[in-house]
């Protein structure tokens, strides 16, 4: 099984949690890592669409790894989906490029798990926050794996980061 990991973080130089997870992906066999802001900075219009589509086609499973910022995807990941998941490629006529591939969403969040619950501050679960990814996956015929969410990711201790890394390694 070939896995593509698309990493997005708007401030890669400030990242601790996502960076530590990216390192795990880079050490794993049969995993290709592409970091959007490293490849394209924060330019929403510079994607090498052919290269990105080719990377998706070569994979059986695509992992999207990003931090939750304002309960949403990163701007680059949203722009990426807009442009790379194009009409006629992932949907529409002959648009079957992603069909039957797995989508695995992996996120880090500053808030704790209780915040992401019906009783919590935001009255929403992480699954609900990630609805756009789930809906997009099903729209193009992908299998949607249960997202992996790492809470309390701001200022996480080395021990906590190690538990994040171990859980991610297991999923990979
Ligand atoms: C602009 C901004 C918005 C954020 N919004 C949220 C949020 O909506 N929910 C949340 O749980 N954490 C939020 N956080 C915390 C980030 O999720 C957290 O810093 C990140 O997951 C840690 O990973 P990193 O070390 O790779 O940056 C936000 C952080 C920033 C900088």
Short mmCIF file of C-alpha atoms and ligand atoms in Angstrom, two decimals:
data_model
loop_
_atom_site.label_atom_id
_atom_site.label_comp_id
_atom_site.label_asym_id
_atom_site.label_seq_id
_atom_site.Cartn_x
_atom_site.Cartn_y
_atom_site.Cartn_z
CA UNK A 1 0.00 0.00 0.00
CA UNK A 2 1.41 3.36 -1.06
CA UNK A 3 0.59 6.37 1.10
CA UNK A 4 0.80 10.03 0.17
CA UNK A 5 0.96 12.47 3.09
CA UNK A 6 -0.05 16.03 2.23
CA UNK A 7 1.12 18.31 5.02
CA UNK A 8 -0.08 21.88 5.36
CA UNK A 9 0.91 24.41 8.00
CA UNK A 10 0.79 28.15 7.32
CA UNK A 11 3.73 28.88 9.61
CA UNK A 12 6.01 25.84 9.18
CA UNK A 13 8.90 27.46 11.05
CA UNK A 14 6.70 27.81 14.16
CA UNK A 15 5.27 24.31 13.99
CA UNK A 16 6.11 21.78 16.67
CA UNK A 17 3.30 19.23 16.67
CA UNK A 18 2.72 18.93 12.93
CA UNK A 19 6.47 18.89 12.34
CA UNK A 20 6.93 16.01 14.78
CA UNK A 21 4.22 14.04 12.96
CA UNK A 22 5.71 14.85 9.57
CA UNK A 23 9.01 13.39 10.78
CA UNK A 24 7.28 10.08 11.51
CA UNK A 25 5.80 10.00 8.02
CA UNK A 26 9.22 10.70 6.51
CA UNK A 27 10.68 7.72 8.36
CA UNK A 28 7.99 5.30 7.21
CA UNK A 29 8.37 2.98 4.23
CA UNK A 30 6.06 3.39 1.26
CA UNK A 31 5.12 6.90 2.36
CA UNK A 32 5.66 10.02 0.24
CA UNK A 33 5.45 13.38 1.99
CA UNK A 34 4.59 16.66 0.30
CA UNK A 35 4.51 19.81 2.43
CA UNK A 36 2.43 22.44 0.67
CA UNK A 37 3.94 25.58 2.18
CA UNK A 38 7.47 24.22 1.73
CA UNK A 39 6.77 23.52 -1.92
CA UNK A 40 4.67 26.58 -2.72
CA UNK A 41 5.11 28.95 0.24
CA UNK A 42 1.73 30.50 1.09
CA UNK A 43 0.94 31.21 -2.54
CA UNK A 44 -2.58 29.99 -3.22
CA UNK A 45 -2.10 29.99 -6.99
CA UNK A 46 1.23 28.29 -7.61
CA UNK A 47 0.41 24.59 -7.29
CA UNK A 48 1.97 22.24 -9.82
CA UNK A 49 -1.40 20.63 -10.45
CA UNK A 50 -0.10 17.89 -12.75
CA UNK A 51 2.54 16.85 -10.19
CA UNK A 52 0.03 16.90 -7.35
CA UNK A 53 -2.48 14.83 -9.30
CA UNK A 54 0.23 12.35 -10.28
CA UNK A 55 1.23 11.98 -6.62
CA UNK A 56 -2.39 11.25 -5.73
CA UNK A 57 -2.78 8.74 -8.55
CA UNK A 58 0.27 6.80 -7.34
CA UNK A 59 -1.17 6.41 -3.83
CA UNK A 60 -3.73 4.01 -2.38
CA UNK A 61 -4.21 6.15 0.70
CA UNK A 62 -3.94 9.90 1.10
CA UNK A 63 -3.28 11.43 4.49
CA UNK A 64 -4.03 15.12 5.00
CA UNK A 65 -2.05 16.37 7.99
CA UNK A 66 -2.74 19.89 9.27
CA UNK A 67 -3.40 21.98 12.39
CA UNK A 68 -6.94 23.13 13.19
CA UNK A 69 -7.01 26.92 12.85
CA UNK A 70 -10.37 28.53 13.57
CA UNK A 71 -12.06 25.15 13.31
CA UNK A 72 -11.11 24.81 9.70
CA UNK A 73 -8.65 23.60 7.10
CA UNK A 74 -5.56 25.69 6.42
CA UNK A 75 -5.93 28.20 3.56
CA UNK A 76 -3.40 26.32 1.41
CA UNK A 77 -5.17 22.99 1.86
CA UNK A 78 -8.50 24.51 0.89
CA UNK A 79 -6.97 26.16 -2.20
CA UNK A 80 -5.24 22.86 -3.00
CA UNK A 81 -8.52 20.95 -3.01
CA UNK A 82 -10.13 23.64 -5.15
CA UNK A 83 -7.46 23.32 -7.80
CA UNK A 84 -6.03 19.81 -7.62
CA UNK A 85 -9.32 17.95 -7.17
CA UNK A 86 -10.48 19.26 -10.50
CA UNK A 87 -13.57 18.64 -12.62
CA UNK A 88 -12.95 15.77 -15.02
CA UNK A 89 -10.21 14.38 -12.75
CA UNK A 90 -11.81 13.63 -9.40
CA UNK A 91 -15.46 14.24 -10.34
CA UNK A 92 -17.57 14.93 -13.41
CA UNK A 93 -16.98 13.15 -16.73
CA UNK A 94 -14.24 10.50 -16.35
CA UNK A 95 -13.45 12.03 -12.99
CA UNK A 96 -12.58 8.84 -11.13
CA UNK A 97 -8.95 9.46 -10.12
CA UNK A 98 -9.62 9.23 -6.39
CA UNK A 99 -12.30 6.55 -6.44
CA UNK A 100 -11.73 3.74 -3.91
CA UNK A 101 -8.64 5.40 -2.42
CA UNK A 102 -8.60 5.96 1.33
CA UNK A 103 -8.67 9.38 2.93
CA UNK A 104 -7.07 9.66 6.34
CA UNK A 105 -7.33 13.05 8.03
CA UNK A 106 -4.82 13.72 10.82
CA UNK A 107 -5.09 16.97 12.76
CA UNK A 108 -3.61 18.70 15.76
CA UNK A 109 -5.71 21.01 17.92
CA UNK A 110 -4.85 23.39 20.71
CA UNK A 111 -8.06 22.75 22.61
CA UNK A 112 -8.74 19.60 24.63
CA UNK A 113 -11.02 16.71 23.73
CA UNK A 114 -13.84 17.96 25.98
CA UNK A 115 -13.99 21.22 24.01
CA UNK A 116 -14.78 19.11 20.94
CA UNK A 117 -18.00 17.63 22.28
CA UNK A 118 -21.70 18.40 22.58
CA UNK A 119 -21.09 19.50 26.19
CA UNK A 120 -17.95 21.42 25.31
CA UNK A 121 -17.40 25.05 24.52
CA UNK A 122 -17.87 24.70 20.77
CA UNK A 123 -20.85 22.29 20.89
CA UNK A 124 -19.29 20.37 18.04
CA UNK A 125 -17.27 17.20 17.73
CA UNK A 126 -14.05 16.98 15.74
CA UNK A 127 -15.93 14.77 13.28
CA UNK A 128 -18.35 17.65 12.73
CA UNK A 129 -15.53 20.19 12.37
CA UNK A 130 -14.03 17.94 9.70
CA UNK A 131 -17.29 17.54 7.77
CA UNK A 132 -15.90 19.28 4.64
CA UNK A 133 -13.19 16.61 4.35
CA UNK A 134 -15.65 13.78 4.96
CA UNK A 135 -18.14 15.16 2.43
CA UNK A 136 -15.39 15.74 -0.12
CA UNK A 137 -14.08 12.21 0.30
CA UNK A 138 -17.48 10.64 -0.26
CA UNK A 139 -18.24 13.01 -3.13
CA UNK A 140 -15.30 11.64 -5.12
CA UNK A 141 -15.84 8.02 -4.09
CA UNK A 142 -13.07 7.71 -1.53
CA UNK A 143 -13.20 5.61 1.63
CA UNK A 144 -13.17 7.92 4.66
CA UNK A 145 -11.16 6.58 7.57
CA UNK A 146 -11.89 7.69 11.13
CA UNK A 147 -9.89 10.93 11.58
CA UNK A 148 -6.98 10.95 13.98
CA UNK A 149 -7.02 14.04 16.20
CA UNK A 150 -4.34 15.11 18.65
CA UNK A 151 -5.68 17.50 21.28
CA UNK A 152 -3.82 19.84 23.62
CA UNK A 153 -1.17 20.32 20.97
CA UNK A 154 -0.05 23.81 22.03
CA UNK A 155 3.06 23.63 24.16
CA UNK A 156 2.83 19.84 24.30
CA UNK A 157 5.56 18.16 26.33
CA UNK A 158 8.08 15.88 24.64
CA UNK A 159 6.26 12.93 26.23
CA UNK A 160 2.92 14.05 24.79
CA UNK A 161 4.47 14.57 21.37
CA UNK A 162 5.95 11.08 21.59
CA UNK A 163 2.47 9.63 22.22
CA UNK A 164 1.16 11.57 19.19
CA UNK A 165 3.99 10.19 17.10
CA UNK A 166 3.42 6.61 18.25
CA UNK A 167 -0.30 6.79 17.47
CA UNK A 168 0.39 8.24 14.04
CA UNK A 169 3.07 5.64 13.31
CA UNK A 170 0.57 2.92 14.20
CA UNK A 171 -2.02 4.36 11.79
CA UNK A 172 0.56 4.59 9.00
C1 LIG B 1 -4.38 31.19 14.01
C2 LIG B 1 -4.62 30.02 14.90
C3 LIG B 1 -5.90 29.53 15.07
C4 LIG B 1 -6.14 28.43 15.89
N1 LIG B 1 -7.41 27.95 15.99
C5 LIG B 1 -7.64 26.83 16.72
C6 LIG B 1 -8.93 26.25 16.76
O1 LIG B 1 -9.88 26.72 16.12
N2 LIG B 1 -9.12 25.14 17.51
C7 LIG B 1 -8.10 24.56 18.21
O2 LIG B 1 -8.33 23.53 18.87
N3 LIG B 1 -6.85 25.06 18.17
C8 LIG B 1 -6.60 26.18 17.43
N4 LIG B 1 -5.33 26.68 17.34
C9 LIG B 1 -4.21 25.94 17.96
C10 LIG B 1 -3.55 25.06 16.90
O3 LIG B 1 -4.41 24.03 16.50
C11 LIG B 1 -2.24 24.50 17.42
O4 LIG B 1 -1.37 25.59 17.62
C12 LIG B 1 -1.61 23.50 16.49
O5 LIG B 1 -2.45 22.40 16.26
C13 LIG B 1 -0.30 22.98 17.05
O6 LIG B 1 0.47 22.42 16.00
P1 LIG B 1 1.84 23.09 15.56
O7 LIG B 1 2.79 23.04 16.74
O8 LIG B 1 2.33 22.25 14.42
O9 LIG B 1 1.54 24.50 15.15
C14 LIG B 1 -5.06 27.81 16.57
C15 LIG B 1 -3.77 28.32 16.40
C16 LIG B 1 -3.54 29.40 15.58
C17 LIG B 1 -2.14 29.90 15.42
#
